[in-house]
JSON list of C-alpha atoms in Angstrom, two decimals:
[
{"chain": "A", "resi": 1, "resn": "MET", "atom": "CA", "xyz": [-21.79, -8.85, 12.18]},
{"chain": "A", "resi": 2, "resn": "ALA", "atom": "CA", "xyz": [-24.24, -6.07, 12.90]},
{"chain": "A", "resi": 3, "resn": "THR", "atom": "CA", "xyz": [-23.37, -2.77, 11.33]},
{"chain": "A", "resi": 4, "resn": "GLY", "atom": "CA", "xyz": [-24.55, 0.77, 11.83]},
{"chain": "A", "resi": 5, "resn": "PRO", "atom": "CA", "xyz": [-24.79, 3.59, 9.29]},
{"chain": "A", "resi": 6, "resn": "ALA", "atom": "CA", "xyz": [-21.19, 4.74, 9.82]},
{"chain": "A", "resi": 7, "resn": "THR", "atom": "CA", "xyz": [-19.83, 1.24, 9.32]},
{"chain": "A", "resi": 8, "resn": "ARG", "atom": "CA", "xyz": [-21.97, 0.72, 6.22]},
{"chain": "A", "resi": 9, "resn": "GLY", "atom": "CA", "xyz": [-20.69, 4.03, 4.85]},
{"chain": "A", "resi": 10, "resn": "ALA", "atom": "CA", "xyz": [-17.12, 2.87, 5.44]},
{"chain": "A", "resi": 11, "resn": "GLY", "atom": "CA", "xyz": [-17.96, -0.35, 3.62]},
{"chain": "A", "resi": 12, "resn": "GLN", "atom": "CA", "xyz": [-19.34, 1.57, 0.66]},
{"chain": "A", "resi": 13, "resn": "ALA", "atom": "CA", "xyz": [-16.21, 3.75, 0.56]},
{"chain": "A", "resi": 14, "resn": "ALA", "atom": "CA", "xyz": [-14.00, 0.64, 0.73]},
{"chain": "A", "resi": 15, "resn": "GLY", "atom": "CA", "xyz": [-15.96, -0.90, -2.13]},
{"chain": "A", "resi": 16, "resn": "ALA", "atom": "CA", "xyz": [-15.64, 2.20, -4.28]},
{"chain": "A", "resi": 17, "resn": "LEU", "atom": "CA", "xyz": [-11.89, 2.43, -3.68]},
{"chain": "A", "resi": 18, "resn": "GLY", "atom": "CA", "xyz": [-11.48, -1.32, -4.23]},
{"chain": "A", "resi": 19, "resn": "GLY", "atom": "CA", "xyz": [-13.38, -1.04, -7.51]},
{"chain": "A", "resi": 20, "resn": "VAL", "atom": "CA", "xyz": [-11.16, 1.78, -8.72]},
{"chain": "A", "resi": 21, "resn": "LEU", "atom": "CA", "xyz": [-8.05, -0.20, -7.78]},
{"chain": "A", "resi": 22, "resn": "LEU", "atom": "CA", "xyz": [-9.26, -3.25, -9.73]},
{"chain": "A", "resi": 23, "resn": "LEU", "atom": "CA", "xyz": [-9.92, -1.07, -12.77]},
{"chain": "A", "resi": 24, "resn": "VAL", "atom": "CA", "xyz": [-6.47, 0.52, -12.49]},
{"chain": "A", "resi": 25, "resn": "ALA", "atom": "CA", "xyz": [-4.87, -2.93, -12.09]},
{"chain": "A", "resi": 26, "resn": "ALA", "atom": "CA", "xyz": [-6.02, -3.80, -15.62]},
{"chain": "A", "resi": 27, "resn": "ALA", "atom": "CA", "xyz": [-3.89, -0.96, -16.98]},
{"chain": "A", "resi": 28, "resn": "LEU", "atom": "CA", "xyz": [-0.71, -2.11, -15.19]},
{"chain": "A", "resi": 29, "resn": "PRO", "atom": "CA", "xyz": [1.69, -5.02, -15.83]},
{"chain": "A", "resi": 30, "resn": "TRP", "atom": "CA", "xyz": [1.19, -8.01, -13.53]},
{"chain": "A", "resi": 31, "resn": "SER", "atom": "CA", "xyz": [4.63, -9.49, -14.07]},
{"chain": "A", "resi": 32, "resn": "GLY", "atom": "CA", "xyz": [7.73, -7.92, -12.55]},
{"chain": "A", "resi": 33, "resn": "ARG", "atom": "CA", "xyz": [10.19, -9.33, -15.08]},
{"chain": "A", "resi": 34, "resn": "GLY", "atom": "CA", "xyz": [9.93, -11.66, -18.03]},
{"chain": "A", "resi": 35, "resn": "ALA", "atom": "CA", "xyz": [6.81, -12.46, -20.03]},
{"chain": "A", "resi": 36, "resn": "GLY", "atom": "CA", "xyz": [4.17, -9.78, -19.75]},
{"chain": "A", "resi": 37, "resn": "SER", "atom": "CA", "xyz": [6.29, -7.37, -17.70]},
{"chain": "A", "resi": 38, "resn": "ALA", "atom": "CA", "xyz": [5.94, -4.57, -20.25]},
{"chain": "A", "resi": 39, "resn": "LEU", "atom": "CA", "xyz": [2.26, -5.16, -21.05]},
{"chain": "A", "resi": 40, "resn": "ALA", "atom": "CA", "xyz": [-0.81, -3.92, -19.24]},
{"chain": "A", "resi": 41, "resn": "LEU", "atom": "CA", "xyz": [-3.13, -6.73, -18.16]},
{"chain": "A", "resi": 42, "resn": "HIS", "atom": "CA", "xyz": [-5.76, -5.89, -20.78]},
{"chain": "A", "resi": 43, "resn": "ARG", "atom": "CA", "xyz": [-3.06, -6.14, -23.49]},
{"chain": "A", "resi": 44, "resn": "VAL", "atom": "CA", "xyz": [-2.10, -9.58, -22.16]},
{"chain": "A", "resi": 45, "resn": "GLY", "atom": "CA", "xyz": [-5.77, -10.54, -22.47]},
{"chain": "A", "resi": 46, "resn": "ASP", "atom": "CA", "xyz": [-5.85, -9.31, -26.05]},
{"chain": "A", "resi": 47, "resn": "LEU", "atom": "CA", "xyz": [-2.67, -11.27, -26.83]},
{"chain": "A", "resi": 48, "resn": "VAL", "atom": "CA", "xyz": [-4.08, -14.48, -25.38]},
{"chain": "A", "resi": 49, "resn": "LEU", "atom": "CA", "xyz": [-7.39, -14.02, -27.20]},
{"chain": "A", "resi": 50, "resn": "SER", "atom": "CA", "xyz": [-5.51, -13.52, -30.48]},
{"chain": "A", "resi": 51, "resn": "GLY", "atom": "CA", "xyz": [-4.24, -17.10, -30.29]},
{"chain": "A", "resi": 52, "resn": "ALA", "atom": "CA", "xyz": [-0.58, -16.09, -30.56]},
{"chain": "A", "resi": 53, "resn": "VAL", "atom": "CA", "xyz": [0.30, -17.93, -27.34]},
{"chain": "A", "resi": 54, "resn": "ASP", "atom": "CA", "xyz": [-2.00, -20.96, -27.68]},
{"chain": "A", "resi": 55, "resn": "ALA", "atom": "CA", "xyz": [0.95, -23.27, -27.04]},
{"chain": "A", "resi": 56, "resn": "TRP", "atom": "CA", "xyz": [1.25, -21.94, -23.48]},
{"chain": "A", "resi": 57, "resn": "VAL", "atom": "CA", "xyz": [-2.10, -20.43, -22.53]},
{"chain": "A", "resi": 58, "resn": "PRO", "atom": "CA", "xyz": [-5.61, -21.45, -23.66]},
{"chain": "A", "resi": 59, "resn": "ARG", "atom": "CA", "xyz": [-7.70, -18.74, -25.31]},
{"chain": "A", "resi": 60, "resn": "TRP", "atom": "CA", "xyz": [-10.41, -18.85, -22.65]},
{"chain": "A", "resi": 61, "resn": "ALA", "atom": "CA", "xyz": [-7.85, -17.52, -20.17]},
{"chain": "A", "resi": 62, "resn": "GLY", "atom": "CA", "xyz": [-7.89, -14.29, -22.17]},
{"chain": "A", "resi": 63, "resn": "LEU", "atom": "CA", "xyz": [-11.51, -13.81, -21.18]},
{"chain": "A", "resi": 64, "resn": "ALA", "atom": "CA", "xyz": [-10.63, -14.37, -17.52]},
{"chain": "A", "resi": 65, "resn": "VAL", "atom": "CA", "xyz": [-8.40, -11.29, -17.72]},
{"chain": "A", "resi": 66, "resn": "TYR", "atom": "CA", "xyz": [-11.49, -9.15, -18.10]},
{"chain": "A", "resi": 67, "resn": "ALA", "atom": "CA", "xyz": [-13.07, -10.57, -14.92]},
{"chain": "A", "resi": 68, "resn": "VAL", "atom": "CA", "xyz": [-10.70, -8.34, -12.92]},
{"chain": "A", "resi": 69, "resn": "PRO", "atom": "CA", "xyz": [-11.88, -4.94, -14.23]},
{"chain": "A", "resi": 70, "resn": "LEU", "atom": "CA", "xyz": [-15.46, -6.27, -14.50]},
{"chain": "A", "resi": 71, "resn": "GLY", "atom": "CA", "xyz": [-15.29, -7.07, -10.78]},
{"chain": "A", "resi": 72, "resn": "GLY", "atom": "CA", "xyz": [-13.98, -3.55, -10.19]},
{"chain": "A", "resi": 73, "resn": "ALA", "atom": "CA", "xyz": [-16.89, -2.01, -12.06]},
{"chain": "A", "resi": 74, "resn": "ALA", "atom": "CA", "xyz": [-19.33, -4.18, -10.12]},
{"chain": "A", "resi": 75, "resn": "LEU", "atom": "CA", "xyz": [-17.77, -3.01, -6.83]},
{"chain": "A", "resi": 76, "resn": "LEU", "atom": "CA", "xyz": [-18.45, 0.58, -7.89]},
{"chain": "A", "resi": 77, "resn": "VAL", "atom": "CA", "xyz": [-22.07, -0.34, -8.59]},
{"chain": "A", "resi": 78, "resn": "ALA", "atom": "CA", "xyz": [-22.29, -2.10, -5.21]},
{"chain": "A", "resi": 79, "resn": "ALA", "atom": "CA", "xyz": [-21.00, 1.02, -3.45]},
{"chain": "A", "resi": 80, "resn": "GLY", "atom": "CA", "xyz": [-23.84, 2.99, -5.00]},
{"chain": "A", "resi": 81, "resn": "LEU", "atom": "CA", "xyz": [-26.47, 0.41, -4.11]},
{"chain": "A", "resi": 82, "resn": "GLY", "atom": "CA", "xyz": [-25.59, -0.10, -0.46]},
{"chain": "A", "resi": 83, "resn": "GLY", "atom": "CA", "xyz": [-27.62, -2.34, 1.83]},
{"chain": "A", "resi": 84, "resn": "ARG", "atom": "CA", "xyz": [-28.14, -6.05, 1.28]},
{"chain": "A", "resi": 85, "resn": "ALA", "atom": "CA", "xyz": [-28.16, -5.68, -2.51]},
{"chain": "A", "resi": 86, "resn": "GLY", "atom": "CA", "xyz": [-24.85, -3.81, -2.44]},
{"chain": "A", "resi": 87, "resn": "ALA", "atom": "CA", "xyz": [-23.30, -6.40, -0.15]},
{"chain": "A", "resi": 88, "resn": "ALA", "atom": "CA", "xyz": [-24.44, -9.21, -2.45]},
{"chain": "A", "resi": 89, "resn": "VAL", "atom": "CA", "xyz": [-23.11, -7.46, -5.57]},
{"chain": "A", "resi": 90, "resn": "ALA", "atom": "CA", "xyz": [-19.83, -6.72, -3.76]},
{"chain": "A", "resi": 91, "resn": "ALA", "atom": "CA", "xyz": [-19.44, -10.37, -2.78]},
{"chain": "A", "resi": 92, "resn": "GLY", "atom": "CA", "xyz": [-20.07, -11.51, -6.36]},
{"chain": "A", "resi": 93, "resn": "ALA", "atom": "CA", "xyz": [-17.66, -8.89, -7.69]},
{"chain": "A", "resi": 94, "resn": "VAL", "atom": "CA", "xyz": [-14.90, -10.06, -5.36]},
{"chain": "A", "resi": 95, "resn": "VAL", "atom": "CA", "xyz": [-15.42, -13.71, -6.34]},
{"chain": "A", "resi": 96, "resn": "ALA", "atom": "CA", "xyz": [-15.31, -12.87, -10.06]},
{"chain": "A", "resi": 97, "resn": "ALA", "atom": "CA", "xyz": [-12.25, -10.63, -9.76]},
{"chain": "A", "resi": 98, "resn": "ALA", "atom": "CA", "xyz": [-10.41, -13.12, -7.54]},
{"chain": "A", "resi": 99, "resn": "ALA", "atom": "CA", "xyz": [-11.11, -15.97, -9.95]},
{"chain": "A", "resi": 100, "resn": "GLY", "atom": "CA", "xyz": [-9.92, -13.85, -12.87]},
{"chain": "A", "resi": 101, "resn": "ALA", "atom": "CA", "xyz": [-6.78, -12.82, -10.99]},
{"chain": "A", "resi": 102, "resn": "ALA", "atom": "CA", "xyz": [-6.00, -16.44, -10.12]},
{"chain": "A", "resi": 103, "resn": "VAL", "atom": "CA", "xyz": [-6.32, -17.53, -13.76]},
{"chain": "A", "resi": 104, "resn": "VAL", "atom": "CA", "xyz": [-4.14, -14.61, -14.87]},
{"chain": "A", "resi": 105, "resn": "LEU", "atom": "CA", "xyz": [-1.38, -15.41, -12.39]},
{"chain": "A", "resi": 106, "resn": "VAL", "atom": "CA", "xyz": [-1.38, -19.12, -13.27]},
{"chain": "A", "resi": 107, "resn": "ALA", "atom": "CA", "xyz": [-1.32, -18.30, -16.99]},
{"chain": "A", "resi": 108, "resn": "LEU", "atom": "CA", "xyz": [1.55, -15.84, -16.56]},
{"chain": "A", "resi": 109, "resn": "ASP", "atom": "CA", "xyz": [3.50, -18.44, -14.60]},
{"chain": "A", "resi": 110, "resn": "ARG", "atom": "CA", "xyz": [3.16, -20.83, -17.54]},
{"chain": "A", "resi": 111, "resn": "VAL", "atom": "CA", "xyz": [4.88, -18.36, -19.88]},
{"chain": "A", "resi": 112, "resn": "GLY", "atom": "CA", "xyz": [7.79, -17.45, -17.64]},
{"chain": "A", "resi": 113, "resn": "ARG", "atom": "CA", "xyz": [6.60, -14.69, -15.35]},
{"chain": "A", "resi": 114, "resn": "THR", "atom": "CA", "xyz": [9.16, -13.76, -12.69]},
{"chain": "A", "resi": 115, "resn": "GLY", "atom": "CA", "xyz": [8.34, -11.40, -9.90]},
{"chain": "A", "resi": 116, "resn": "THR", "atom": "CA", "xyz": [5.09, -9.72, -9.05]},
{"chain": "A", "resi": 117, "resn": "GLY", "atom": "CA", "xyz": [4.18, -6.60, -11.00]},
{"chain": "A", "resi": 118, "resn": "ALA", "atom": "CA", "xyz": [2.39, -3.49, -9.83]},
{"chain": "A", "resi": 119, "resn": "GLY", "atom": "CA", "xyz": [-0.92, -4.64, -11.32]},
{"chain": "A", "resi": 120, "resn": "ALA", "atom": "CA", "xyz": [-1.06, -7.78, -9.19]},
{"chain": "A", "resi": 121, "resn": "LEU", "atom": "CA", "xyz": [-0.27, -5.78, -6.05]},
{"chain": "A", "resi": 122, "resn": "VAL", "atom": "CA", "xyz": [-2.88, -3.13, -6.83]},
{"chain": "A", "resi": 123, "resn": "ALA", "atom": "CA", "xyz": [-5.44, -5.86, -7.58]},
{"chain": "A", "resi": 124, "resn": "GLY", "atom": "CA", "xyz": [-4.66, -7.54, -4.25]},
{"chain": "A", "resi": 125, "resn": "ALA", "atom": "CA", "xyz": [-5.38, -4.28, -2.43]},
{"chain": "A", "resi": 126, "resn": "GLY", "atom": "CA", "xyz": [-8.58, -3.86, -4.45]},
{"chain": "A", "resi": 127, "resn": "LEU", "atom": "CA", "xyz": [-9.71, -7.37, -3.57]},
{"chain": "A", "resi": 128, "resn": "ALA", "atom": "CA", "xyz": [-9.01, -6.81, 0.14]},
{"chain": "A", "resi": 129, "resn": "LEU", "atom": "CA", "xyz": [-11.09, -3.62, 0.07]},
{"chain": "A", "resi": 130, "resn": "GLY", "atom": "CA", "xyz": [-13.81, -5.49, -1.82]},
{"chain": "A", "resi": 131, "resn": "VAL", "atom": "CA", "xyz": [-13.98, -8.13, 0.91]},
{"chain": "A", "resi": 132, "resn": "ALA", "atom": "CA", "xyz": [-14.23, -5.36, 3.51]},
{"chain": "A", "resi": 133, "resn": "ALA", "atom": "CA", "xyz": [-17.04, -3.78, 1.49]},
{"chain": "A", "resi": 134, "resn": "ALA", "atom": "CA", "xyz": [-18.99, -7.03, 1.29]},
{"chain": "A", "resi": 135, "resn": "VAL", "atom": "CA", "xyz": [-18.71, -7.53, 5.05]},
{"chain": "A", "resi": 136, "resn": "LEU", "atom": "CA", "xyz": [-19.23, -3.94, 6.22]},
{"chain": "A", "resi": 137, "resn": "ALA", "atom": "CA", "xyz": [-21.91, -2.75, 3.78]},
{"chain": "A", "resi": 138, "resn": "ARG", "atom": "CA", "xyz": [-24.64, -5.14, 4.82]},
{"chain": "A", "resi": 139, "resn": "PRO", "atom": "CA", "xyz": [-27.18, -3.75, 7.26]},
{"chain": "A", "resi": 140, "resn": "ALA", "atom": "CA", "xyz": [-27.78, -5.18, 10.70]},
{"chain": "A", "resi": 141, "resn": "PRO", "atom": "CA", "xyz": [-30.55, -7.77, 10.91]},
{"chain": "A", "resi": 142, "resn": "PRO", "atom": "CA", "xyz": [-33.77, -6.48, 12.44]},
{"chain": "A", "resi": 143, "resn": "SER", "atom": "CA", "xyz": [-34.05, -7.05, 16.17]},
{"chain": "A", "resi": 144, "resn": "HIS", "atom": "CA", "xyz": [-37.04, -7.10, 18.47]},
{"chain": "A", "resi": 145, "resn": "PRO", "atom": "CA", "xyz": [-36.00, -6.12, 21.97]},
{"chain": "A", "resi": 146, "resn": "ALA", "atom": "CA", "xyz": [-37.98, -7.51, 24.86]},
{"chain": "A", "resi": 147, "resn": "ASP", "atom": "CA", "xyz": [-40.48, -4.72, 25.43]},
{"chain": "A", "resi": 148, "resn": "GLY", "atom": "CA", "xyz": [-43.14, -6.45, 27.43]},
{"chain": "A", "resi": 149, "resn": "GLU", "atom": "CA", "xyz": [-45.38, -6.89, 24.38]},
{"chain": "A", "resi": 150, "resn": "GLY", "atom": "CA", "xyz": [-44.51, -10.49, 23.68]},
{"chain": "A", "resi": 151, "resn": "HIS", "atom": "CA", "xyz": [-41.38, -9.82, 21.62]},
{"chain": "A", "resi": 152, "resn": "THR", "atom": "CA", "xyz": [-38.27, -11.71, 22.57]},
{"chain": "A", "resi": 153, "resn": "PRO", "atom": "CA", "xyz": [-34.72, -10.80, 21.54]},
{"chain": "A", "resi": 154, "resn": "GLY", "atom": "CA", "xyz": [-33.57, -12.41, 18.29]},
{"chain": "A", "resi": 155, "resn": "VAL", "atom": "CA", "xyz": [-37.06, -13.47, 17.20]}
]
């Protein structure tokens, strides 16, 4: 998808907003009711890392919690970079945050999560904006229009 400066700017803005949303999601509960519904995501990560819930959730899942805000921070960096580098960083950030979010949701389901909390919804919006950033922020490939000097389109 070829993009112009306005589209790339929109992609950078989407990435910045998506990054902020992923950071905010870590401060909100991801469970609507039941286990974890009164705890911010980063507190759930701390609880899992403490070993207090080893019977239900492995400790390494506590580290996955931090992939969500780390992905958000990387999206903010990508928005500042722009271009191909920004698009690559944005894509990596989305993959990391999505993997972390998936691990978190599976882990919360294992300990009796019921309903989706605000954090999961905010993270979903942040991930969607991150995908938009990765797609829109990359510059158009160089083109050589046929100009009578031996250049052919697409070469």
